[in-house]
CSV table of C-alpha atoms and ligand atoms in Angstrom, one decimal:
chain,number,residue,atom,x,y,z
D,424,UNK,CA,-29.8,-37.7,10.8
D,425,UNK,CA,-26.5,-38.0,9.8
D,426,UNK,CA,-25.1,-34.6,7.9
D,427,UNK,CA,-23.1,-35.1,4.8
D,428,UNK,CA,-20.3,-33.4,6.8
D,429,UNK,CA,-20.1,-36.3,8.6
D,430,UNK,CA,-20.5,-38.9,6.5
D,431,UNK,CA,-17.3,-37.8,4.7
D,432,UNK,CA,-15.6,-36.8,7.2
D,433,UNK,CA,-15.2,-33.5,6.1
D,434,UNK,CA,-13.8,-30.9,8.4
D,435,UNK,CA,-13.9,-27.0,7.5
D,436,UNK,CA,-12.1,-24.0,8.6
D,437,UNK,CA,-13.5,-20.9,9.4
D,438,UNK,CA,-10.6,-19.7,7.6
D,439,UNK,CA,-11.6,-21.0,3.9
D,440,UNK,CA,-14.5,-18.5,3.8
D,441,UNK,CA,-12.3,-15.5,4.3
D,442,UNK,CA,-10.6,-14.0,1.4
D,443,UNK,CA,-7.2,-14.4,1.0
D,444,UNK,CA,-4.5,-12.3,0.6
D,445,UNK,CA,-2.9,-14.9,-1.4
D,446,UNK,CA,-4.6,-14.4,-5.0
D,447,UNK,CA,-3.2,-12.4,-7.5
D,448,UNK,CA,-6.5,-10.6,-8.9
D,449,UNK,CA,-6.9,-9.3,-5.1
D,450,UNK,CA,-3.8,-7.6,-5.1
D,451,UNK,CA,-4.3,-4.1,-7.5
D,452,UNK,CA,-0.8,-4.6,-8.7
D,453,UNK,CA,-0.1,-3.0,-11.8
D,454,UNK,CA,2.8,-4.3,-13.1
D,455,UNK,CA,5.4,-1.9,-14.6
D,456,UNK,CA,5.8,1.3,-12.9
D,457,UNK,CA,7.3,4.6,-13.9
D,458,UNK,CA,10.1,5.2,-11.7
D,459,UNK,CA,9.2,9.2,-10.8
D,460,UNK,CA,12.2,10.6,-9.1
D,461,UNK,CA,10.7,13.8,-7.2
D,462,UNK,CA,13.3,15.3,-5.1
D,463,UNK,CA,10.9,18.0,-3.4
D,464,UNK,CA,8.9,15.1,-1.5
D,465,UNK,CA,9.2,16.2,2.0
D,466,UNK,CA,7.7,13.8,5.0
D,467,UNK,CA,5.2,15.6,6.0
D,468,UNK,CA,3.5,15.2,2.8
D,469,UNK,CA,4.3,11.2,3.0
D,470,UNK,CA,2.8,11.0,6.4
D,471,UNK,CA,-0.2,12.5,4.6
D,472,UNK,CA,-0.4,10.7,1.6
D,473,UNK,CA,-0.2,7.6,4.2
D,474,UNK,CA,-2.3,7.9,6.6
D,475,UNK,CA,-3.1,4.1,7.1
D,476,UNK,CA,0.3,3.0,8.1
D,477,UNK,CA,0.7,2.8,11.6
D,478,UNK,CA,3.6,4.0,14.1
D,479,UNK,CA,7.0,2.7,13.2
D,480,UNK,CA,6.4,2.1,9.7
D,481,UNK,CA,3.7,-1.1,10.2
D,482,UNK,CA,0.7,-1.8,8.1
D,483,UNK,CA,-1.3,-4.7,7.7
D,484,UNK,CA,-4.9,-5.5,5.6
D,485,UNK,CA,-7.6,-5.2,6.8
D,486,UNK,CA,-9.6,-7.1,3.8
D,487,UNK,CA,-8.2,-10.4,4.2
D,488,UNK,CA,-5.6,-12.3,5.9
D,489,UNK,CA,-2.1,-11.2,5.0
D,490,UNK,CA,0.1,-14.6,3.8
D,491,UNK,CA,3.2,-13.3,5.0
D,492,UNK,CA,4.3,-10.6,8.2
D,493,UNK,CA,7.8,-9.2,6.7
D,494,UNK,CA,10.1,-7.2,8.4
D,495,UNK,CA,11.8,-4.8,5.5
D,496,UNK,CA,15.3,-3.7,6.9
D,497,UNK,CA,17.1,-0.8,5.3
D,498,UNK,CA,20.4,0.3,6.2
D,499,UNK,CA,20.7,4.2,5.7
D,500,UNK,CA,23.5,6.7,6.1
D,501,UNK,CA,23.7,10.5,5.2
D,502,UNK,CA,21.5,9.7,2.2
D,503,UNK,CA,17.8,11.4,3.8
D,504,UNK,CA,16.7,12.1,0.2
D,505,UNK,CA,17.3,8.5,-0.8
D,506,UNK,CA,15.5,7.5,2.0
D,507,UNK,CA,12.4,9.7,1.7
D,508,UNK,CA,11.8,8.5,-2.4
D,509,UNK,CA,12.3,4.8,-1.0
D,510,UNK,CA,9.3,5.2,1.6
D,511,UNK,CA,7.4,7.0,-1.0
D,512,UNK,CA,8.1,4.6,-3.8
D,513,UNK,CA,7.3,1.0,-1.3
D,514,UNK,CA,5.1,2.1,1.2
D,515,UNK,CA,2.3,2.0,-1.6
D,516,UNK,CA,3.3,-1.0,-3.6
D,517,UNK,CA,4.0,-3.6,-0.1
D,518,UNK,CA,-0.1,-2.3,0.6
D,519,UNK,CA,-1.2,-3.4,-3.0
D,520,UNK,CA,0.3,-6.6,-2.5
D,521,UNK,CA,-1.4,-6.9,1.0
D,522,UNK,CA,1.2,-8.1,3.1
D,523,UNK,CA,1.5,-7.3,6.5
D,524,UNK,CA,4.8,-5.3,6.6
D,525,UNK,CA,6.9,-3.1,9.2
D,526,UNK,CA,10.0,-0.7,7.4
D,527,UNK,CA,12.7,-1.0,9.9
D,528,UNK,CA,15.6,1.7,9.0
D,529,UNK,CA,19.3,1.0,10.7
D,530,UNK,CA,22.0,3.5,11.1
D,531,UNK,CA,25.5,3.8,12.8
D,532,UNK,CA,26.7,5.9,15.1
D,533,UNK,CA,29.9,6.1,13.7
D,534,UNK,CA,31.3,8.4,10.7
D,535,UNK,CA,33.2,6.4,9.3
D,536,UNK,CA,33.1,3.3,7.4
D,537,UNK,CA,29.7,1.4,7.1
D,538,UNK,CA,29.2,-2.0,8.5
D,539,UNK,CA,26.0,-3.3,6.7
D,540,UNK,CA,26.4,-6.8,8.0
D,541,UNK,CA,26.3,-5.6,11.5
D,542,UNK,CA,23.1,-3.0,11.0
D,543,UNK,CA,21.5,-6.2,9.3
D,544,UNK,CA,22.2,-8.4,12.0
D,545,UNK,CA,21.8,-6.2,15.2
D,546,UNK,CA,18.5,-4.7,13.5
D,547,UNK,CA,17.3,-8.1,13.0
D,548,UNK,CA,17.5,-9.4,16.7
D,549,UNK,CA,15.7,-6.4,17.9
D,550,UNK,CA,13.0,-7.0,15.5
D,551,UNK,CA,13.4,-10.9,16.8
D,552,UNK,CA,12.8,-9.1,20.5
D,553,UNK,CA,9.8,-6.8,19.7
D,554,UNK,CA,7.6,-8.2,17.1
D,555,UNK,CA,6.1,-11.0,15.0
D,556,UNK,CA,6.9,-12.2,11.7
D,557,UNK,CA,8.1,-14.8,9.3
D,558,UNK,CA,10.1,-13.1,6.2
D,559,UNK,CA,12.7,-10.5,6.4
D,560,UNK,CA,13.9,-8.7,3.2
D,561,UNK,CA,17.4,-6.8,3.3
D,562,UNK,CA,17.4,-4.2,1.1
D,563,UNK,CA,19.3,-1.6,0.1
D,564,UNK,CA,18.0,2.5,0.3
D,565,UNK,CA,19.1,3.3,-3.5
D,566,UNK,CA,17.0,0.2,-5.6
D,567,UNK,CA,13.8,1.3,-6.8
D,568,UNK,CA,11.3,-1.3,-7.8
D,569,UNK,CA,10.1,-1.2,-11.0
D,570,UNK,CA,7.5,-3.8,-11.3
D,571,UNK,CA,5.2,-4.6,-8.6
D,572,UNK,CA,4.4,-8.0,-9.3
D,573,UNK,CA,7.5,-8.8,-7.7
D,574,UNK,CA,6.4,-9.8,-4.6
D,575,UNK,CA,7.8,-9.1,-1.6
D,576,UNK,CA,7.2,-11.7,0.5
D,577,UNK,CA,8.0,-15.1,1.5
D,578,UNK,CA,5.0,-17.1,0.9
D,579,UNK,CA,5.6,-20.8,-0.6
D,580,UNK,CA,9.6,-20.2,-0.2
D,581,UNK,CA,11.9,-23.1,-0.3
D,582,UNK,CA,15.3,-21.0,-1.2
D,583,UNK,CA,15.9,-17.4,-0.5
D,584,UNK,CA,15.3,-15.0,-3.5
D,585,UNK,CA,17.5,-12.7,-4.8
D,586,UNK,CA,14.7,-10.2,-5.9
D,587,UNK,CA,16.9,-7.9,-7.7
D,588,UNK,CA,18.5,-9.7,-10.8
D,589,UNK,CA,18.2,-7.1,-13.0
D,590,UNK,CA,19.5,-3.4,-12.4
D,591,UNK,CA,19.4,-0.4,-14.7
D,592,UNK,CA,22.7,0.2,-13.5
D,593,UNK,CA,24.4,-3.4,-15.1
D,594,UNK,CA,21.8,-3.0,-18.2
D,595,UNK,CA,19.3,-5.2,-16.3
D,596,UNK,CA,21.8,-8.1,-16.1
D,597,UNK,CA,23.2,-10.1,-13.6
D,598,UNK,CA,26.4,-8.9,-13.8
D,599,UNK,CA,27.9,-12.7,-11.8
D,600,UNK,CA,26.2,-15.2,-11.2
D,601,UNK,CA,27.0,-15.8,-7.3
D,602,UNK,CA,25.3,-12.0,-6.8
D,603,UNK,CA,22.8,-11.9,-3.8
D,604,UNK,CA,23.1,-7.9,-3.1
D,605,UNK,CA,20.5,-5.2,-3.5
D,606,UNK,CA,17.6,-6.6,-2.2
D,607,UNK,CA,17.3,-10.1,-0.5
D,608,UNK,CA,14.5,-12.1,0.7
D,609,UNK,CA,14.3,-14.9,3.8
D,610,UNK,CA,12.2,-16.7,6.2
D,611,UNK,CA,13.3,-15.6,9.6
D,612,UNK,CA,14.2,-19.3,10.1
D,613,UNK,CA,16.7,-19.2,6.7
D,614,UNK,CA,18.4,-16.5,8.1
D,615,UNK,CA,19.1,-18.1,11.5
D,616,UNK,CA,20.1,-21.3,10.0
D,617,UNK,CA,23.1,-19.3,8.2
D,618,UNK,CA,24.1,-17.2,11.1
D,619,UNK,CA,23.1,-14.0,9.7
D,620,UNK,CA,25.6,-11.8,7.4
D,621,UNK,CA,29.3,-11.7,8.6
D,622,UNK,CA,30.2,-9.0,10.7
D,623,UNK,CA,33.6,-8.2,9.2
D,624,UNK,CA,33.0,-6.5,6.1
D,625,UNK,CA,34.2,-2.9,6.4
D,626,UNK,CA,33.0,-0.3,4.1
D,627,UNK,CA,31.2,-1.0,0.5
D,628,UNK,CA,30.7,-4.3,-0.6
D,629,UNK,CA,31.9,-7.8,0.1
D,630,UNK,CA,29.0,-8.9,2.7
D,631,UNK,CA,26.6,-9.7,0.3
D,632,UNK,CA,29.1,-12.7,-1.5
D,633,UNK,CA,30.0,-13.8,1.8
D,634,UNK,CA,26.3,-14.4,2.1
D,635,UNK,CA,26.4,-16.8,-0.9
D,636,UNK,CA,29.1,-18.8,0.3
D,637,UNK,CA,26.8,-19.1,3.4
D,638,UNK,CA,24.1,-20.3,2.0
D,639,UNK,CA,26.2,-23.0,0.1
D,640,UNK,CA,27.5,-24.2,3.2
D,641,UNK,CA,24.2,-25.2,4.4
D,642,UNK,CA,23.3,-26.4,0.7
D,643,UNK,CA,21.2,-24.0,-0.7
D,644,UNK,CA,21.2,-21.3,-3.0
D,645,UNK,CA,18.7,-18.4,-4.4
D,646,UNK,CA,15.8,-18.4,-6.8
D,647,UNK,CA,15.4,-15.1,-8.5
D,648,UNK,CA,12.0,-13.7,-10.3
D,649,UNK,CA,12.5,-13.2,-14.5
D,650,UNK,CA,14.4,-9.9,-15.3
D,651,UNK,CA,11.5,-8.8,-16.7
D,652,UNK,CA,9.5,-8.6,-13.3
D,653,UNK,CA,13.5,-8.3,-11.0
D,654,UNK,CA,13.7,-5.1,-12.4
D,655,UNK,CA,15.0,-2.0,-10.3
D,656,UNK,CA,16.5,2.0,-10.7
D,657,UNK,CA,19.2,2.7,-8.5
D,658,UNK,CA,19.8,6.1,-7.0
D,659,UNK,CA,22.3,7.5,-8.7
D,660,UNK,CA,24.8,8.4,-6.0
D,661,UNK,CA,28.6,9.3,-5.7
D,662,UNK,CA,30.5,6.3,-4.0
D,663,UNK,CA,33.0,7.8,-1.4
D,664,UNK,CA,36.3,8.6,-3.0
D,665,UNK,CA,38.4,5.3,-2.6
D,666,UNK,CA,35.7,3.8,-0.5
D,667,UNK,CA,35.6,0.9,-3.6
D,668,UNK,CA,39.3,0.3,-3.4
D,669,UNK,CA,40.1,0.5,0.4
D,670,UNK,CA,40.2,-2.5,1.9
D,671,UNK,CA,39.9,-4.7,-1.1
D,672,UNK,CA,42.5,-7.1,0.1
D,673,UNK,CA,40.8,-7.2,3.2
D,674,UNK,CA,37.5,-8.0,1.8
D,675,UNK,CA,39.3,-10.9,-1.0
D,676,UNK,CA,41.2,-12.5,2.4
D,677,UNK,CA,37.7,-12.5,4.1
D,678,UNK,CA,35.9,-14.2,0.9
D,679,UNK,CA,38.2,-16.7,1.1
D,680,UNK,CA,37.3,-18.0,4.5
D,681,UNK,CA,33.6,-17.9,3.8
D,682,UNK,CA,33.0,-21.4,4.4
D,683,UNK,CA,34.8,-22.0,8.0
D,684,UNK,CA,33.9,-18.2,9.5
D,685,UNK,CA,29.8,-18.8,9.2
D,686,UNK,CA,29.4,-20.6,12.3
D,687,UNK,CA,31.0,-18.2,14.5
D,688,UNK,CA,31.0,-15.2,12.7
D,689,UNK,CA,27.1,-13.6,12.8
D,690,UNK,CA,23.8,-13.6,14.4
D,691,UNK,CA,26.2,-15.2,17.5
D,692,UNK,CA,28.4,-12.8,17.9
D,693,UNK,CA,27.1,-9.4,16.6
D,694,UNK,CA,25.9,-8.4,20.5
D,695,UNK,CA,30.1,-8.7,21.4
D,696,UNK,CA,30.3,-5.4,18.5
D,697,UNK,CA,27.2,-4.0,18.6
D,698,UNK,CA,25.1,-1.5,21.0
D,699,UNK,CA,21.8,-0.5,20.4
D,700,UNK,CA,21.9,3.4,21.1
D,701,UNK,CA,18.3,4.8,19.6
D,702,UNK,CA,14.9,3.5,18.9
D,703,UNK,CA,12.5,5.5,17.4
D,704,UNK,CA,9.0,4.5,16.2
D,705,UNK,CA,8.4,7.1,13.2
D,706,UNK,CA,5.6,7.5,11.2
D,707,UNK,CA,6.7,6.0,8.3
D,708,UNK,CA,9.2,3.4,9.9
D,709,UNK,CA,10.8,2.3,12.9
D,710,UNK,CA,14.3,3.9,13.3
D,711,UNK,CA,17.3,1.9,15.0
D,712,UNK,CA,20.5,3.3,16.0
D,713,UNK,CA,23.6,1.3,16.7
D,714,UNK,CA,27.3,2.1,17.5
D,715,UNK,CA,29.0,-0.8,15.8
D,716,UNK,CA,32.3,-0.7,17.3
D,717,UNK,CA,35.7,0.3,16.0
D,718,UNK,CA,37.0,-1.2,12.4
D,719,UNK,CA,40.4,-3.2,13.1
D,720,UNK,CA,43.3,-1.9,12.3
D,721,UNK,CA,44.9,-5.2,11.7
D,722,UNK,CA,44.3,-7.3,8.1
D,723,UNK,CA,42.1,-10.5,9.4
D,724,UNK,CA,43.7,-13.6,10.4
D,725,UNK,CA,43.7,-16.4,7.4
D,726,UNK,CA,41.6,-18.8,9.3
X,1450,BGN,C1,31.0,-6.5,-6.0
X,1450,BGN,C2,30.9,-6.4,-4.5
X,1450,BGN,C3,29.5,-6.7,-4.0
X,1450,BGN,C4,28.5,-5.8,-4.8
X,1450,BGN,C5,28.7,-6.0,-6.3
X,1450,BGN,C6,27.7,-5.2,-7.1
X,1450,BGN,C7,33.1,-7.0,-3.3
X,1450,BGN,C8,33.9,-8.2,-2.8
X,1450,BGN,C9,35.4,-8.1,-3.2
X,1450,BGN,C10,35.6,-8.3,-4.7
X,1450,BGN,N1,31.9,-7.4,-3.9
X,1450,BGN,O1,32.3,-6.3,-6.5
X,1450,BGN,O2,29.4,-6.4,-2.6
X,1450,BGN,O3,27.2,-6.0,-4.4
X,1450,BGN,O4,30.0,-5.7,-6.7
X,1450,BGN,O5,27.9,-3.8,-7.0
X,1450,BGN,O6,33.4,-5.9,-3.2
């Protein structure tokens, strides 16, 4: 007897009866969310209030396939408070979008200036090393999302998305145009193809539009979600005294050779600069430590 299966040739995969993580009416988002800064939080209460996440900050559903496995990297310095509102604030919303998702928070060894391209990259091969998954978001510890049907993920994505166009801070506008910071999304394979973030940019700001003249080099840009789903608090904090000014030069000479430092300036080369000191596997995240080498004293080479 032949089946009607075969008689079309049909094939089916055991996969097509499960529920899928990718539908919109499975996930319980619910849309805009009332940013609740509560500065008593403490994690013992978090760990409570989380019980399903596993060691090191990993959760996945258990109802139905997840549609992307993202790594969410956070660089973090002397800002614990910051910290413990982010993990309160996402650990919730990345389950009600049931992704499968691991919080991996980077810190320096050293006092003094930050080097965010260098956590990003150095935190990123370890992940490479020790587990599995497709998407990586960078994000910075003071952005607060304020709607949760911004997803964060990497399903369906042909460009990287800039998922924060819209920050209370710049009166939810994009203050330039060429602005990838505060929280960026790629496939794992994106983020190769441009090398990773340079590993020059001392103290605040720079890396983030050195990113963008990566990612013309290889002929792409960003897609970003409306402003009125891109929408984000951020933490107000104090920058360091001067910390905006010093080294601007520096920063302007290094934005300048964007497009012939990518190649050899990144993923490549952050192991020459970087040492991975401390891994912990928190509750509520996994915790890297790196020393990240000495700034130069020298003003870069115009090459
Ligand atoms: C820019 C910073 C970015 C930062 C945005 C938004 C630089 C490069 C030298 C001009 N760029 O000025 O890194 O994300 O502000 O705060 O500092």
């Amino acid at each position: 007897m032949r089946t009607l299966a075969g008689q079309f040739n049909l094939t089916v995969s055991p996969r097509t009866y499960q529920p899928c993580c990718k539908f919109r009416n499975r996930f319980r988002s619910v849309g805009h969310l009332k940013i609740n800064i509560n500065k008593s939080i403490d994690l013992d209460e978090l760990r409570k209030r989380n019980q399903g996440v596993k060691k090191g900050g990993f959760w996945t559903p258990h109802d139905c396939p997840p549609r992307s496995r993202v790594i969410i990297i956070v660089p973090h310095r002397n800002r614990w408070s910051h910290l413990i509102q982010w993990l309160a604030h996402y650990h919730p919303i990345l389950q009600r979008q049931k992704l499968e998702y691991r919080i991996v928070v980077t810190e320096q060894v050293q006092r003094n200036l930050f080097n965010k391209g260098r956590l990003y990259n150095a935190a990123f091969l370890e992940c490479e090393r020790a587990f599995d998954f497709d998407c990586v978001i960078f994000h910075d510890v003071d952005m607060l999302l304020e709607n949760d049907h911004n997803m964060y993920w990497c399903y369906n994505m042909t460009r990287p998305r800039h998922l924060s166009p819209a920050v209370d801070k710049f009166r939810y506008q994009l203050p330039y145009h060429i602005l990838v910071g505060g929280v960026l999304a790629m496939t794992r394979h994106m983020f190769k193809r441009v090398n990773g973030f340079s590993n020059q940019f001392w103290g605040w700001g720079g890396e983030d539009d050195d990113m963008w003249g990566r990612l013309v080099a290889v002929n792409t840009t960003v897609d970003r979600p409306h402003p009125t789903i891109g929408r984000y608090t951020m933490i107000k904090h104090r920058t360091r005294k001067g910390e905006r000014n010093f080294m601007l030069t520096y920063r302007l000479v290094l934005l300048a050779t964007s497009g012939s430092r990518w190649s050899r300036d990144g993923l490549n080369d952050v192991r020459d600069y970087c040492k991975l000191t401390q891994v912990a596997h928190e509750p509520l995240f996994t915790h890297f430590v790196f020393d990240v080498g000495n700034q130069p004293r020298q003003k870069p080479r115009n090459t």
